[in-house]
Amino acid sequence: MNHRHARQRLLLVCSLLSLLVVTGCASGPTIRSNVDSSVDFSSFRTFGFISPLSTDREGYQSLISQQLVTSAERELVARGLQRTDTNPDLLVNFSANLDQRLRVTQTPAIHSRSFNSHRRGLYSTWPLYQQTEIRQYTKGTLGIDIVDAARRQLVWEGFALGRVTQRTTDNLAPVLDSAVVDIFSRFPLQPK
């Protein structure tokens, strides 16, 4: 196999690997959680929401907060807990954050045969011509805190981290609901 065919094959493999990495990132949010392992979650019977929530605006509940409350309440009730506004065992809070990020990708540059024809096999290009691509994207983080109300101590936290697109923001309610479901899949109590 000559050097030209070997280089073309390497470029094809690199292109396929880059495509797999990019598609792997688009599969959904990354879910993370932390738990206080000394806590017996089966001892909790009720929950409520911190007021005001971290996702509320000055003096009113945001649309994001309303959707998060609805989704979290459904998930906690499914796990056998009851909502109360009077002395709940657990308190729930949310956080949401958007960050602008840059992604820098370098791939071997492909030169046309006519561009390299002056060399006529006498010598080759530099071993690693690189093409650099810079893309800006928005990374979103949604967090859910569960606090032991009696001790005022965080006992569980879950996060969804992922890329936010225009399509995401145009249809926010189902995206938030799906993220809450994914986050609660890591909660110590499972649905009954």
PDB file of C-alpha atoms in Angstrom:
ATOM      1  CA  MET A   1       0.000   0.000   0.000  1.00  0.00           C
ATOM      2  CA  ASN A   2       1.472   3.334  -0.985  1.00  0.00           C
ATOM      3  CA  HIS A   3       1.621   6.386   1.257  1.00  0.00           C
ATOM      4  CA  ARG A   4      -1.302   8.135  -0.462  1.00  0.00           C
ATOM      5  CA  HIS A   5      -3.690   5.225   0.209  1.00  0.00           C
ATOM      6  CA  ALA A   6      -2.466   4.885   3.780  1.00  0.00           C
ATOM      7  CA  ARG A   7      -3.024   8.589   4.394  1.00  0.00           C
ATOM      8  CA  GLN A   8      -6.519   8.477   2.845  1.00  0.00           C
ATOM      9  CA  ARG A   9      -7.386   5.496   5.036  1.00  0.00           C
ATOM     10  CA  LEU A  10      -6.103   7.323   8.140  1.00  0.00           C
ATOM     11  CA  LEU A  11      -8.188  10.378   7.221  1.00  0.00           C
ATOM     12  CA  LEU A  12     -11.298   8.207   6.804  1.00  0.00           C
ATOM     13  CA  VAL A  13     -10.762   6.532  10.205  1.00  0.00           C
ATOM     14  CA  CYS A  14     -10.184   9.930  11.884  1.00  0.00           C
ATOM     15  CA  SER A  15     -13.340  11.319  10.253  1.00  0.00           C
ATOM     16  CA  LEU A  16     -15.437   8.366  11.441  1.00  0.00           C
ATOM     17  CA  LEU A  17     -14.054   8.635  14.979  1.00  0.00           C
ATOM     18  CA  SER A  18     -14.831  12.370  15.040  1.00  0.00           C
ATOM     19  CA  LEU A  19     -18.375  11.656  13.871  1.00  0.00           C
ATOM     20  CA  LEU A  20     -18.857   9.046  16.620  1.00  0.00           C
ATOM     21  CA  VAL A  21     -17.601  11.459  19.284  1.00  0.00           C
ATOM     22  CA  VAL A  22     -19.932  14.224  18.096  1.00  0.00           C
ATOM     23  CA  THR A  23     -22.969  11.894  17.882  1.00  0.00           C
ATOM     24  CA  GLY A  24     -22.185  10.435  21.283  1.00  0.00           C
ATOM     25  CA  CYS A  25     -22.411  13.917  22.790  1.00  0.00           C
ATOM     26  CA  ALA A  26     -25.851  14.499  21.263  1.00  0.00           C
ATOM     27  CA  SER A  27     -27.470  11.450  22.883  1.00  0.00           C
ATOM     28  CA  GLY A  28     -28.800  13.291  25.930  1.00  0.00           C
ATOM     29  CA  PRO A  29     -27.679  14.910  29.135  1.00  0.00           C
ATOM     30  CA  THR A  30     -25.029  13.516  31.443  1.00  0.00           C
ATOM     31  CA  ILE A  31     -26.570  12.671  34.823  1.00  0.00           C
ATOM     32  CA  ARG A  32     -24.605  12.893  38.073  1.00  0.00           C
ATOM     33  CA  SER A  33     -25.625  12.613  41.704  1.00  0.00           C
ATOM     34  CA  ASN A  34     -24.198  12.645  45.210  1.00  0.00           C
ATOM     35  CA  VAL A  35     -25.785  11.133  48.299  1.00  0.00           C
ATOM     36  CA  ASP A  36     -25.161  11.226  52.034  1.00  0.00           C
ATOM     37  CA  SER A  37     -24.700   7.489  52.557  1.00  0.00           C
ATOM     38  CA  SER A  38     -25.410   7.761  56.295  1.00  0.00           C
ATOM     39  CA  VAL A  39     -29.042   8.784  55.659  1.00  0.00           C
ATOM     40  CA  ASP A  40     -31.933   6.285  55.702  1.00  0.00           C
ATOM     41  CA  PHE A  41     -34.213   7.713  53.002  1.00  0.00           C
ATOM     42  CA  SER A  42     -37.023   5.282  53.862  1.00  0.00           C
ATOM     43  CA  SER A  43     -37.535   7.210  57.134  1.00  0.00           C
ATOM     44  CA  PHE A  44     -38.773  10.300  55.242  1.00  0.00           C
ATOM     45  CA  ARG A  45     -42.538  10.607  54.635  1.00  0.00           C
ATOM     46  CA  THR A  46     -43.130  14.165  53.388  1.00  0.00           C
ATOM     47  CA  PHE A  47     -41.538  16.837  51.239  1.00  0.00           C
ATOM     48  CA  GLY A  48     -42.005  20.502  50.389  1.00  0.00           C
ATOM     49  CA  PHE A  49     -40.244  23.156  48.348  1.00  0.00           C
ATOM     50  CA  ILE A  50     -37.868  25.848  49.548  1.00  0.00           C
ATOM     51  CA  SER A  51     -39.388  29.296  49.196  1.00  0.00           C
ATOM     52  CA  PRO A  52     -38.317  31.118  47.190  1.00  0.00           C
ATOM     53  CA  LEU A  53     -36.739  28.551  44.864  1.00  0.00           C
ATOM     54  CA  SER A  54     -33.346  29.399  43.385  1.00  0.00           C
ATOM     55  CA  THR A  55     -34.962  29.346  39.927  1.00  0.00           C
ATOM     56  CA  ASP A  56     -37.616  31.941  40.895  1.00  0.00           C
ATOM     57  CA  ARG A  57     -37.377  35.552  39.802  1.00  0.00           C
ATOM     58  CA  GLU A  58     -37.657  38.596  42.050  1.00  0.00           C
ATOM     59  CA  GLY A  59     -41.047  38.238  43.705  1.00  0.00           C
ATOM     60  CA  TYR A  60     -42.656  35.635  41.438  1.00  0.00           C
ATOM     61  CA  GLN A  61     -42.340  31.994  40.383  1.00  0.00           C
ATOM     62  CA  SER A  62     -40.813  31.578  36.932  1.00  0.00           C
ATOM     63  CA  LEU A  63     -42.204  29.245  34.261  1.00  0.00           C
ATOM     64  CA  ILE A  64     -39.095  27.118  34.718  1.00  0.00           C
ATOM     65  CA  SER A  65     -39.789  26.818  38.462  1.00  0.00           C
ATOM     66  CA  GLN A  66     -43.417  25.874  37.796  1.00  0.00           C
ATOM     67  CA  GLN A  67     -42.389  23.049  35.459  1.00  0.00           C
ATOM     68  CA  LEU A  68     -39.662  21.815  37.815  1.00  0.00           C
ATOM     69  CA  VAL A  69     -42.069  21.770  40.798  1.00  0.00           C
ATOM     70  CA  THR A  70     -44.671  19.804  38.807  1.00  0.00           C
ATOM     71  CA  SER A  71     -42.108  17.247  37.569  1.00  0.00           C
ATOM     72  CA  ALA A  72     -40.312  16.834  40.909  1.00  0.00           C
ATOM     73  CA  GLU A  73     -43.585  16.476  42.806  1.00  0.00           C
ATOM     74  CA  ARG A  74     -44.686  13.685  40.447  1.00  0.00           C
ATOM     75  CA  GLU A  75     -41.341  11.875  40.889  1.00  0.00           C
ATOM     76  CA  LEU A  76     -41.342  12.131  44.701  1.00  0.00           C
ATOM     77  CA  VAL A  77     -45.002  11.065  45.037  1.00  0.00           C
ATOM     78  CA  ALA A  78     -44.207   8.043  42.837  1.00  0.00           C
ATOM     79  CA  ARG A  79     -41.564   7.125  45.420  1.00  0.00           C
ATOM     80  CA  GLY A  80     -44.091   7.115  48.276  1.00  0.00           C
ATOM     81  CA  LEU A  81     -43.571  10.634  49.661  1.00  0.00           C
ATOM     82  CA  GLN A  82     -46.408  13.116  50.248  1.00  0.00           C
ATOM     83  CA  ARG A  83     -46.253  16.852  49.599  1.00  0.00           C
ATOM     84  CA  THR A  84     -46.981  19.144  52.535  1.00  0.00           C
ATOM     85  CA  ASP A  85     -46.363  22.813  53.190  1.00  0.00           C
ATOM     86  CA  THR A  86     -46.314  22.301  56.973  1.00  0.00           C
ATOM     87  CA  ASN A  87     -43.104  20.887  58.494  1.00  0.00           C
ATOM     88  CA  PRO A  88     -41.990  18.601  55.635  1.00  0.00           C
ATOM     89  CA  ASP A  89     -39.265  16.016  56.249  1.00  0.00           C
ATOM     90  CA  LEU A  90     -37.463  16.995  53.038  1.00  0.00           C
ATOM     91  CA  LEU A  91     -37.084  20.298  51.230  1.00  0.00           C
ATOM     92  CA  VAL A  92     -36.498  20.511  47.481  1.00  0.00           C
ATOM     93  CA  ASN A  93     -34.620  23.263  45.633  1.00  0.00           C
ATOM     94  CA  PHE A  94     -33.470  23.702  42.031  1.00  0.00           C
ATOM     95  CA  SER A  95     -30.624  25.401  40.239  1.00  0.00           C
ATOM     96  CA  ALA A  96     -30.241  26.172  36.548  1.00  0.00           C
ATOM     97  CA  ASN A  97     -27.220  27.577  34.793  1.00  0.00           C
ATOM     98  CA  LEU A  98     -26.199  28.311  31.200  1.00  0.00           C
ATOM     99  CA  ASP A  99     -22.548  28.690  30.191  1.00  0.00           C
ATOM    100  CA  GLN A 100     -21.126  29.727  26.835  1.00  0.00           C
ATOM    101  CA  ARG A 101     -18.351  27.320  25.806  1.00  0.00           C
ATOM    102  CA  LEU A 102     -15.912  26.904  22.930  1.00  0.00           C
ATOM    103  CA  ARG A 103     -15.114  23.545  21.363  1.00  0.00           C
ATOM    104  CA  VAL A 104     -11.825  23.332  19.463  1.00  0.00           C
ATOM    105  CA  THR A 105     -11.417  20.414  17.059  1.00  0.00           C
ATOM    106  CA  GLN A 106      -8.318  19.583  15.057  1.00  0.00           C
ATOM    107  CA  THR A 107      -8.420  17.122  12.175  1.00  0.00           C
ATOM    108  CA  PRO A 108      -5.886  16.233   9.505  1.00  0.00           C
ATOM    109  CA  ALA A 109      -6.357  18.586   6.552  1.00  0.00           C
ATOM    110  CA  ILE A 110      -7.109  17.054   3.162  1.00  0.00           C
ATOM    111  CA  HIS A 111      -5.224  18.567   0.249  1.00  0.00           C
ATOM    112  CA  SER A 112      -6.364  18.001  -3.308  1.00  0.00           C
ATOM    113  CA  ARG A 113      -4.188  16.080  -5.725  1.00  0.00           C
ATOM    114  CA  SER A 114      -3.715  19.178  -7.863  1.00  0.00           C
ATOM    115  CA  PHE A 115      -2.431  21.106  -4.824  1.00  0.00           C
ATOM    116  CA  ASN A 116       0.255  18.458  -4.141  1.00  0.00           C
ATOM    117  CA  SER A 117       0.966  17.582  -7.796  1.00  0.00           C
ATOM    118  CA  HIS A 118       4.097  19.735  -7.989  1.00  0.00           C
ATOM    119  CA  ARG A 119       5.810  17.269  -5.649  1.00  0.00           C
ATOM    120  CA  ARG A 120       5.239  14.245  -7.976  1.00  0.00           C
ATOM    121  CA  GLY A 121       6.242  11.732  -5.319  1.00  0.00           C
ATOM    122  CA  LEU A 122       9.650  13.309  -4.762  1.00  0.00           C
ATOM    123  CA  TYR A 123       8.638  14.350  -1.245  1.00  0.00           C
ATOM    124  CA  SER A 124       5.441  14.554   0.789  1.00  0.00           C
ATOM    125  CA  THR A 125       3.591  17.140   2.850  1.00  0.00           C
ATOM    126  CA  TRP A 126       4.332  17.897   6.482  1.00  0.00           C
ATOM    127  CA  PRO A 127       3.285  14.838   8.492  1.00  0.00           C
ATOM    128  CA  LEU A 128       0.476  16.553  10.370  1.00  0.00           C
ATOM    129  CA  TYR A 129      -1.226  19.380   8.558  1.00  0.00           C
ATOM    130  CA  GLN A 130      -4.099  20.243  10.892  1.00  0.00           C
ATOM    131  CA  GLN A 131      -7.406  21.918  10.221  1.00  0.00           C
ATOM    132  CA  THR A 132      -8.705  23.729  13.322  1.00  0.00           C
ATOM    133  CA  GLU A 133     -12.406  24.357  13.837  1.00  0.00           C
ATOM    134  CA  ILE A 134     -13.803  26.444  16.700  1.00  0.00           C
ATOM    135  CA  ARG A 135     -17.498  26.228  17.591  1.00  0.00           C
ATOM    136  CA  GLN A 136     -19.368  28.110  20.275  1.00  0.00           C
ATOM    137  CA  TYR A 137     -22.121  26.278  22.137  1.00  0.00           C
ATOM    138  CA  THR A 138     -24.205  26.646  25.283  1.00  0.00           C
ATOM    139  CA  LYS A 139     -23.876  24.148  28.121  1.00  0.00           C
ATOM    140  CA  GLY A 140     -26.796  23.878  30.496  1.00  0.00           C
ATOM    141  CA  THR A 141     -26.815  22.466  34.021  1.00  0.00           C
ATOM    142  CA  LEU A 142     -29.982  21.624  35.925  1.00  0.00           C
ATOM    143  CA  GLY A 143     -29.576  20.733  39.597  1.00  0.00           C
ATOM    144  CA  ILE A 144     -31.964  19.332  42.198  1.00  0.00           C
ATOM    145  CA  ASP A 145     -31.132  19.559  45.913  1.00  0.00           C
ATOM    146  CA  ILE A 146     -32.878  17.455  48.561  1.00  0.00           C
ATOM    147  CA  VAL A 147     -32.406  18.803  52.097  1.00  0.00           C
ATOM    148  CA  ASP A 148     -33.203  17.154  55.446  1.00  0.00           C
ATOM    149  CA  ALA A 149     -35.441  19.905  56.820  1.00  0.00           C
ATOM    150  CA  ALA A 150     -34.907  19.044  60.512  1.00  0.00           C
ATOM    151  CA  ARG A 151     -31.101  19.209  60.246  1.00  0.00           C
ATOM    152  CA  ARG A 152     -30.988  21.833  57.446  1.00  0.00           C
ATOM    153  CA  GLN A 153     -28.504  19.499  55.741  1.00  0.00           C
ATOM    154  CA  LEU A 154     -28.170  18.566  52.052  1.00  0.00           C
ATOM    155  CA  VAL A 155     -28.672  14.787  51.787  1.00  0.00           C
ATOM    156  CA  TRP A 156     -28.882  14.294  48.014  1.00  0.00           C
ATOM    157  CA  GLU A 157     -28.152  16.270  44.869  1.00  0.00           C
ATOM    158  CA  GLY A 158     -28.632  15.373  41.230  1.00  0.00           C
ATOM    159  CA  PHE A 159     -27.527  17.143  38.057  1.00  0.00           C
ATOM    160  CA  ALA A 160     -28.243  16.974  34.335  1.00  0.00           C
ATOM    161  CA  LEU A 161     -25.541  18.493  32.141  1.00  0.00           C
ATOM    162  CA  GLY A 162     -25.917  18.889  28.402  1.00  0.00           C
ATOM    163  CA  ARG A 163     -25.811  21.033  25.342  1.00  0.00           C
ATOM    164  CA  VAL A 164     -28.618  23.568  24.947  1.00  0.00           C
ATOM    165  CA  THR A 165     -29.835  24.287  21.422  1.00  0.00           C
ATOM    166  CA  GLN A 166     -32.479  26.588  19.972  1.00  0.00           C
ATOM    167  CA  ARG A 167     -34.744  23.546  19.591  1.00  0.00           C
ATOM    168  CA  THR A 168     -34.327  22.848  23.304  1.00  0.00           C
ATOM    169  CA  THR A 169     -35.315  26.343  24.344  1.00  0.00           C
ATOM    170  CA  ASP A 170     -38.265  26.455  21.917  1.00  0.00           C
ATOM    171  CA  ASN A 171     -39.809  23.391  23.605  1.00  0.00           C
ATOM    172  CA  LEU A 172     -38.591  23.803  27.179  1.00  0.00           C
ATOM    173  CA  ALA A 173     -41.315  22.072  29.257  1.00  0.00           C
ATOM    174  CA  PRO A 174     -40.778  18.524  27.889  1.00  0.00           C
ATOM    175  CA  VAL A 175     -37.001  18.958  27.998  1.00  0.00           C
ATOM    176  CA  LEU A 176     -37.106  19.997  31.670  1.00  0.00           C
ATOM    177  CA  ASP A 177     -39.537  17.191  32.515  1.00  0.00           C
ATOM    178  CA  SER A 178     -37.310  14.602  30.841  1.00  0.00           C
ATOM    179  CA  ALA A 179     -34.229  15.953  32.668  1.00  0.00           C
ATOM    180  CA  VAL A 180     -36.046  15.722  36.036  1.00  0.00           C
ATOM    181  CA  VAL A 181     -37.025  12.101  35.294  1.00  0.00           C
ATOM    182  CA  ASP A 182     -33.403  11.291  34.380  1.00  0.00           C
ATOM    183  CA  ILE A 183     -32.055  12.979  37.514  1.00  0.00           C
ATOM    184  CA  PHE A 184     -34.509  11.183  39.825  1.00  0.00           C
ATOM    185  CA  SER A 185     -33.498   7.835  38.299  1.00  0.00           C
ATOM    186  CA  ARG A 186     -30.438   8.236  40.578  1.00  0.00           C
ATOM    187  CA  PHE A 187     -32.484   9.048  43.702  1.00  0.00           C
ATOM    188  CA  PRO A 188     -32.054   6.519  46.577  1.00  0.00           C
ATOM    189  CA  LEU A 189     -35.815   5.739  46.680  1.00  0.00           C
ATOM    190  CA  GLN A 190     -37.180   4.112  43.535  1.00  0.00           C
ATOM    191  CA  PRO A 191     -40.820   4.358  42.346  1.00  0.00           C
ATOM    192  CA  LYS A 192     -43.226   2.026  44.127  1.00  0.00           C
TER     193      LYS A 192
END
